[in-house]
Coordinates of C-alpha atoms and ligand atoms in Angstrom, one line a residue:
X1 CA 18.5 96.7 -60.8
X2 CA 22.3 96.6 -61.3
X3 CA 23.9 93.9 -59.2
X4 CA 26.4 95.8 -57.0
X5 CA 28.4 92.6 -56.2
X6 CA 28.7 92.0 -60.0
X7 CA 29.8 95.5 -60.8
X8 CA 32.3 95.5 -57.9
X9 CA 33.8 92.3 -59.3
X10 CA 33.9 93.8 -62.9
X11 CA 35.6 96.9 -61.5
X12 CA 38.2 94.8 -59.6
X13 CA 38.8 92.7 -62.7
X14 CA 39.3 95.8 -64.8
X15 CA 41.8 97.2 -62.4
X16 CA 43.7 93.9 -62.3
X17 CA 43.8 94.0 -66.1
X18 CA 45.2 97.5 -66.0
X19 CA 48.0 96.5 -63.6
X20 CA 48.7 93.4 -65.6
X21 CA 48.9 95.5 -68.8
X22 CA 51.4 97.8 -67.2
X23 CA 53.5 94.9 -66.1
X24 CA 53.4 93.2 -69.5
X25 CA 54.2 96.6 -71.1
X26 CA 57.2 97.1 -68.9
X27 CA 58.4 93.5 -69.5
X28 CA 58.0 93.7 -73.3
X29 CA 60.0 97.0 -73.2
X30 CA 62.8 95.2 -71.3
X31 CA 62.7 92.4 -73.8
X32 CA 62.9 94.9 -76.8
X33 CA 65.9 96.5 -75.1
X34 CA 67.6 93.2 -74.7
X35 CA 66.9 92.2 -78.4
X36 CA 68.2 95.6 -79.5
X37 CA 71.4 95.1 -77.5
X38 CA 71.8 91.6 -79.0
X39 CA 71.4 93.1 -82.5
X40 CA 73.9 95.8 -81.7
X41 CA 76.3 93.2 -80.7
X42 CA 76.3 92.5 -77.0
X43 CA 79.8 93.1 -75.7
X44 CA 80.7 91.8 -72.2
X45 CA 82.5 95.0 -71.3
X46 CA 79.1 96.9 -71.5
X47 CA 78.2 95.4 -68.1
X48 CA 79.0 97.8 -65.3
X49 CA 82.5 97.3 -63.9
X50 CA 81.7 98.9 -60.6
X51 CA 78.7 99.9 -58.5
X52 CA 77.8 103.6 -58.3
X53 CA 78.6 103.7 -54.6
X54 CA 81.3 106.1 -53.4
X55 CA 83.7 106.5 -50.6
X56 CA 83.9 102.8 -49.6
X57 CA 86.7 101.2 -47.7
X58 CA 89.7 100.8 -50.2
X59 CA 90.7 97.6 -48.5
X60 CA 87.5 95.8 -49.6
X61 CA 89.2 94.5 -52.7
X62 CA 91.8 92.8 -50.6
X63 CA 89.2 90.7 -48.8
X64 CA 89.1 87.5 -50.8
X65 CA 86.6 86.3 -49.8
X66 CA 84.7 89.0 -48.0
X67 CA 82.6 87.4 -45.3
X68 CA 79.3 89.2 -44.5
X69 CA 79.0 87.5 -41.1
X70 CA 75.6 88.8 -40.0
X71 CA 74.0 88.1 -43.3
X72 CA 75.6 84.6 -43.5
X73 CA 76.9 85.3 -47.0
X74 CA 80.4 85.5 -48.5
X75 CA 81.8 86.4 -51.8
X76 CA 83.4 83.0 -52.4
X77 CA 80.2 80.9 -52.2
X78 CA 77.8 83.5 -53.5
X79 CA 78.0 85.1 -57.0
X80 CA 77.0 88.6 -55.9
X81 CA 76.6 90.2 -59.4
X82 CA 74.4 87.3 -60.4
X83 CA 72.3 87.1 -57.3
X84 CA 72.1 90.8 -56.4
X85 CA 73.2 92.7 -59.5
X86 CA 69.6 93.7 -60.4
X87 CA 68.8 95.3 -57.1
X88 CA 67.4 98.8 -57.4
X89 CA 65.6 99.2 -54.0
X90 CA 66.6 98.1 -50.6
X91 CA 63.7 98.3 -48.1
X92 CA 64.5 97.9 -44.4
X93 CA 62.2 97.6 -41.3
X94 CA 62.4 96.5 -37.7
X95 CA 61.1 93.0 -37.6
X96 CA 61.6 89.9 -39.7
X97 CA 57.8 89.2 -39.9
X98 CA 57.0 92.7 -41.1
X99 CA 59.6 92.5 -43.8
X100 CA 58.6 89.1 -45.0
X101 CA 55.0 90.2 -45.2
X102 CA 56.1 93.4 -47.1
X103 CA 58.1 91.2 -49.5
X104 CA 55.0 89.1 -50.3
X105 CA 52.9 92.2 -50.6
X106 CA 55.4 93.8 -53.0
X107 CA 55.5 90.6 -55.0
X108 CA 51.9 91.1 -55.7
X109 CA 52.1 94.8 -56.2
X110 CA 54.9 94.7 -58.8
X111 CA 53.4 91.8 -60.6
X112 CA 55.9 89.1 -59.7
X113 CA 53.6 86.8 -58.0
X114 CA 53.7 83.7 -60.2
X115 CA 51.3 81.6 -58.2
X116 CA 49.7 81.5 -54.7
X117 CA 52.2 78.9 -53.5
X118 CA 55.3 81.0 -54.3
X119 CA 57.6 80.9 -51.3
X120 CA 60.3 83.4 -50.6
X121 CA 63.6 82.3 -49.1
X122 CA 65.2 84.1 -46.2
X123 CA 68.6 84.9 -47.8
X124 CA 70.1 85.9 -44.4
X125 CA 69.0 82.8 -42.6
X126 CA 72.7 81.6 -42.3
X127 CA 73.6 84.7 -40.2
X128 CA 70.8 84.1 -37.7
X129 CA 70.5 87.8 -37.0
X130 CA 68.5 89.5 -39.7
X131 CA 66.0 88.3 -42.3
X132 CA 66.3 89.2 -46.0
X133 CA 64.0 88.5 -48.9
X134 CA 64.5 89.4 -52.6
X135 CA 61.5 90.2 -54.8
X136 CA 62.8 90.9 -58.3
X137 CA 64.8 94.2 -58.0
X138 CA 63.8 94.8 -54.4
X139 CA 65.6 93.6 -51.3
X140 CA 63.6 93.6 -48.0
X141 CA 65.6 93.2 -44.8
X142 CA 64.9 93.4 -41.1
X143 CA 67.2 95.7 -39.1
X144 CA 66.3 95.2 -35.4
X145 CA 66.2 98.1 -33.0
X146 CA 68.5 101.0 -32.7
X147 CA 71.5 102.5 -34.5
X148 CA 74.1 99.8 -33.5
X149 CA 71.9 97.1 -35.0
X150 CA 71.0 98.9 -38.3
X151 CA 74.6 100.1 -38.7
X152 CA 75.8 96.5 -38.8
X153 CA 73.2 95.6 -41.4
X154 CA 73.9 98.7 -43.5
X155 CA 77.7 98.0 -43.6
X156 CA 76.9 94.5 -44.9
X157 CA 74.1 95.6 -47.3
X158 CA 76.3 98.4 -48.7
X159 CA 79.1 95.9 -49.3
X160 CA 76.5 93.6 -50.9
X161 CA 75.6 96.4 -53.3
X162 CA 79.3 97.1 -54.0
X163 CA 80.2 93.4 -54.6
X164 CA 77.1 93.0 -56.8
X165 CA 78.0 96.2 -58.9
X166 CA 74.5 97.6 -58.3
X167 CA 73.6 100.9 -60.1
X168 CA 72.0 103.7 -58.1
X169 CA 70.2 101.6 -55.5
X170 CA 67.7 103.5 -53.4
X171 CA 67.4 102.6 -49.7
X172 CA 64.2 103.1 -47.8
X173 CA 63.5 102.5 -44.1
X174 CA 59.9 101.8 -43.2
X175 CA 58.7 101.7 -39.6
X176 CA 56.9 103.1 -36.6
X177 CA 57.6 106.2 -34.5
X178 CA 56.2 108.5 -31.9
X179 CA 54.6 111.6 -33.3
X180 CA 55.2 115.2 -32.0
X181 CA 52.0 117.1 -32.4
X182 CA 50.8 114.8 -35.2
X183 CA 47.7 112.6 -35.2
X184 CA 48.4 108.9 -34.6
X185 CA 48.2 107.1 -37.9
X186 CA 50.0 109.9 -39.8
X187 CA 52.9 108.9 -42.0
X188 CA 56.0 111.0 -41.5
X189 CA 58.7 111.1 -44.1
X190 CA 62.0 112.4 -42.6
X191 CA 63.6 115.5 -44.1
X192 CA 66.7 114.9 -41.9
X193 CA 67.6 113.0 -38.8
X194 CA 68.8 114.8 -35.7
X195 CA 70.1 113.6 -32.3
X196 CA 68.9 114.5 -28.8
X197 CA 70.7 117.9 -29.0
X198 CA 69.1 118.5 -32.5
X199 CA 72.5 118.1 -34.1
X200 CA 72.0 116.7 -37.7
X201 CA 74.9 114.2 -37.4
X202 CA 75.5 110.6 -36.4
X203 CA 78.2 110.5 -33.8
X204 CA 80.4 107.4 -33.5
X205 CA 83.5 106.7 -31.4
X206 CA 86.3 105.5 -33.7
X207 CA 89.3 104.4 -31.7
X208 CA 88.1 106.5 -28.8
X209 CA 87.7 109.6 -30.9
X210 CA 84.3 111.2 -31.7
X211 CA 83.5 111.3 -35.4
X212 CA 80.4 112.9 -36.8
X213 CA 78.7 112.1 -40.1
X214 CA 76.0 114.3 -41.6
X215 CA 72.5 112.8 -41.4
X216 CA 70.7 114.6 -44.2
X217 CA 68.3 112.6 -46.3
X218 CA 67.4 113.0 -50.0
X219 CA 64.8 115.8 -50.2
X220 CA 63.8 114.9 -53.8
X221 CA 63.2 111.3 -52.8
X222 CA 61.1 112.3 -49.8
X223 CA 58.9 114.5 -52.1
X224 CA 58.6 111.7 -54.7
X225 CA 57.4 109.2 -52.1
X226 CA 55.0 111.8 -50.6
X227 CA 53.5 112.3 -54.1
X228 CA 52.4 108.7 -54.1
X229 CA 50.0 109.6 -51.3
X230 CA 46.4 109.8 -52.5
X231 CA 44.3 112.0 -50.2
X232 CA 41.1 110.8 -51.9
X233 CA 41.6 107.2 -50.9
X234 CA 44.0 107.3 -48.0
X235 CA 42.4 107.9 -44.7
X236 CA 45.4 109.6 -43.2
X237 CA 47.9 112.4 -43.7
X238 CA 51.5 112.1 -45.1
X239 CA 53.9 114.8 -44.0
X240 CA 57.6 115.6 -44.3
X241 CA 59.5 116.8 -41.2
X242 CA 62.5 116.5 -39.0
X243 CA 63.1 113.3 -37.1
X244 CA 64.6 112.9 -33.7
X245 CA 66.6 109.7 -33.5
X246 CA 67.4 108.4 -29.9
X247 CA 69.5 105.7 -28.4
X248 CA 66.7 104.4 -26.3
X249 CA 62.9 104.1 -26.2
X250 CA 62.4 105.3 -22.6
X251 CA 64.7 107.9 -21.1
X252 CA 66.1 108.8 -24.5
X253 CA 62.6 109.8 -25.6
X254 CA 61.8 111.6 -22.3
X255 CA 59.2 108.9 -21.3
X256 CA 57.8 108.8 -17.8
X257 CA 57.0 105.1 -17.9
X258 CA 60.5 103.5 -18.0
X259 CA 62.0 101.4 -15.2
X260 CA 64.0 104.5 -14.3
X261 CA 63.0 108.2 -14.5
X262 CA 64.9 111.0 -12.9
X263 CA 63.1 114.0 -14.4
X264 CA 59.7 115.6 -13.9
X265 CA 56.6 115.7 -16.0
X266 CA 57.3 119.5 -16.4
X267 CA 60.8 118.9 -17.7
X268 CA 59.5 116.3 -20.2
X269 CA 56.8 118.7 -21.5
X270 CA 59.3 121.5 -21.9
X271 CA 61.6 119.2 -23.9
X272 CA 58.9 117.9 -26.2
X273 CA 57.5 121.4 -26.8
X274 CA 61.0 122.6 -27.7
X275 CA 61.2 119.7 -30.2
X276 CA 57.9 120.8 -31.7
X277 CA 59.1 124.4 -31.9
X278 CA 62.1 123.1 -33.8
X279 CA 59.9 121.4 -36.4
X280 CA 60.6 117.9 -35.2
X281 CA 57.6 115.8 -36.2
X282 CA 58.6 112.4 -34.9
X283 CA 60.9 110.3 -32.8
X284 CA 62.4 106.9 -33.7
X285 CA 65.7 105.0 -33.2
X286 CA 67.5 104.3 -36.5
X287 CA 67.4 107.3 -38.8
X288 CA 70.7 108.8 -37.8
X289 CA 72.8 105.8 -38.7
X290 CA 70.6 105.1 -41.7
X291 CA 70.9 108.6 -43.1
X292 CA 74.6 108.9 -42.3
X293 CA 75.8 105.5 -43.7
X294 CA 73.7 105.8 -46.9
X295 CA 74.8 109.3 -47.7
X296 CA 78.5 108.4 -47.1
X297 CA 78.0 105.7 -49.8
X298 CA 76.3 108.2 -52.2
X299 CA 73.0 106.2 -51.9
X300 CA 69.7 108.1 -52.1
X301 CA 67.6 107.2 -49.1
X302 CA 64.4 107.9 -47.2
X303 CA 62.8 107.2 -43.9
X304 CA 59.0 106.6 -43.9
X305 CA 57.4 105.9 -40.5
X306 CA 53.9 105.8 -39.2
X307 CA 53.2 107.6 -35.9
X308 CA 51.6 105.2 -33.4
X309 CA 50.9 107.9 -30.8
X310 CA 51.2 111.6 -30.3
X311 CA 53.9 112.0 -27.6
X312 CA 52.4 115.3 -26.5
X313 CA 49.5 113.3 -25.2
X314 CA 51.3 110.5 -23.4
X315 CA 53.8 107.7 -23.4
X316 CA 52.1 104.4 -23.3
X317 CA 50.8 102.8 -26.5
X318 CA 47.2 101.9 -25.8
X319 CA 45.9 101.6 -29.4
X320 CA 44.5 98.1 -30.0
X321 CA 46.7 95.7 -31.8
X322 CA 44.5 95.4 -34.9
X323 CA 44.6 99.2 -35.4
X324 CA 48.4 99.3 -35.0
X325 CA 48.6 96.5 -37.6
X326 CA 46.6 98.6 -40.0
X327 CA 48.7 101.7 -39.4
X328 CA 51.9 99.7 -39.8
X329 CA 50.9 99.0 -43.4
X330 CA 50.6 102.6 -44.4
X331 CA 54.4 103.2 -45.0
X332 CA 54.5 99.9 -46.8
X333 CA 51.6 100.8 -49.1
X334 CA 53.1 104.2 -49.9
X335 CA 56.6 102.7 -50.6
X336 CA 55.1 99.9 -52.7
X337 CA 53.3 102.5 -54.8
X338 CA 56.6 104.5 -55.2
X339 CA 58.5 101.4 -56.3
X340 CA 55.8 100.4 -58.8
X341 CA 55.7 103.9 -60.2
X342 CA 59.5 103.9 -60.7
X343 CA 59.5 100.4 -62.2
X344 CA 56.5 100.8 -64.5
X345 CA 55.5 104.4 -64.9
X346 CA 58.7 106.4 -64.9
X347 CA 58.3 109.5 -67.0
X348 CA 62.0 110.0 -67.2
X349 CA 62.5 106.6 -68.8
X350 CA 61.9 107.2 -72.5
X351 CA 61.2 103.5 -72.9
X352 CA 58.2 103.4 -70.6
X353 CA 54.8 104.6 -71.4
X354 CA 52.1 105.5 -68.8
X355 CA 48.8 103.7 -69.2
X356 CA 46.2 105.4 -71.4
X357 CA 43.8 107.2 -69.1
X358 CA 40.5 106.2 -70.7
X359 CA 41.3 102.5 -70.3
X360 CA 41.3 102.7 -66.6
X361 CA 38.9 104.2 -64.1
X362 CA 41.7 104.7 -61.6
X363 CA 45.4 104.6 -62.1
X364 CA 46.9 101.3 -60.8
X365 CA 48.5 103.3 -58.0
X366 CA 45.1 104.3 -56.7
X367 CA 43.7 100.9 -57.3
X368 CA 46.2 99.1 -55.1
X369 CA 46.4 101.8 -52.6
X370 CA 42.9 101.3 -51.4
X371 CA 43.6 97.6 -50.9
X372 CA 46.0 98.0 -48.0
X373 CA 49.2 96.2 -47.4
X374 CA 51.0 93.7 -45.2
X375 CA 51.6 94.2 -41.5
X376 CA 53.6 92.5 -38.9
X377 CA 50.6 90.7 -37.4
X378 CA 49.3 89.6 -40.8
X379 CA 50.1 86.1 -42.0
X380 CA 51.9 86.1 -45.3
X381 CA 51.0 86.2 -48.1
X382 CA 47.5 87.4 -47.7
X383 CA 46.7 91.1 -48.2
X384 CA 44.0 92.7 -46.1
X385 CA 42.1 95.8 -47.0
X386 CA 42.5 98.7 -44.6
Ligands
R2B1 C1 60.6 102.5 -33.7 O1 60.1 101.6 -33.0 C2 61.1 100.8 -32.3 C3 60.9 100.9 -30.9 O2 59.6 100.5 -30.4 C4 62.4 101.3 -32.9 O3 63.0 100.4 -33.6 C5 61.9 102.4 -33.7 O4 62.8 103.2 -34.4
URA2 N1 59.0 104.0 -31.8 C1 59.7 104.8 -31.1 O1 60.9 104.8 -31.2 N2 59.1 105.7 -30.3 C2 57.7 105.7 -30.1 O2 57.2 106.4 -29.3 C3 57.0 104.8 -30.9 C4 57.6 103.9 -31.8

């Protein structure tokens, strides 16, 4: 009789070996590249002189130093190119705990976990507002709730990318949302963000004058992230759709359970049904500012949120905490797979080779996917299976 525990263990080991092999392959490719550059004569002026970001404040160069107040960083005491120059992904989510757990999860997923005791430092601790962790080429930051909060963080993160001379960083927001006609637990990737009037623009008042910035998101990136969904192992759907971004959780989202409510159940139903007719799939509170600010800077970006209820069925969130914690991991698992794929299995990168099929029963993407991710309620750095 084959011992099922033993074969499970062998299978897990084989998968770990596959992942390790991919990481080692990628690292040895990077090493070869460096050696080649050395042989070719490494000239200092080959390093990028500027970041790839566009349209930034021309006065930034006059700020010496530039103080990023809410991150607790400044360009005098921190060498931005040295500390942040390698950043390729910036992941943002609501709470410090969720982003810290995500950082530990990523560390494991992208093969950077040196040992179990590795501790990550909160790089934004000095600002006492946000939390920020760096895992190799990935920055993970908490953004709080609502557009005003995420806007402040984005201004300072975009300046961070600029000062560090980062090349083509991709920004991804992961979070929760209310679904519109979608099953709770579904992951929604936003095609665009719209306001309460379904206008696809983030409106801000600048010196008392209304200014609107387009809030389109990168369609290609949304598709790439969606393609990391594995319908065979994932117990949920991943869809792409329009996202309504509101200024408030209660009246702004037509809830009937806020401290104040001056409309009827009928009016709420009519509004939510109209949203559904207009292909709105979810409601959250940061996507407008996130989409507008990233696209102004020429940054590719995506919003990936799990629906924790279907708003057509109610307002209150009654799902048990443990279930919510599992659902919250879904965007994290998907985004971690996407990052790993780009880092180690990018077909467009002539220097990287995918793993040979016969060596692995499942691709590492699939392997890790089924193991779940980190959630807000989970203690770092453990990873719990869904
Ligand atoms: C989703 O969840 C939060 C409100 O509960 C808010 O930050 C958002 O966008
Ligand atoms: N986040 C929101 O903004 N709305 C919801 O209904 C759930 C999560």
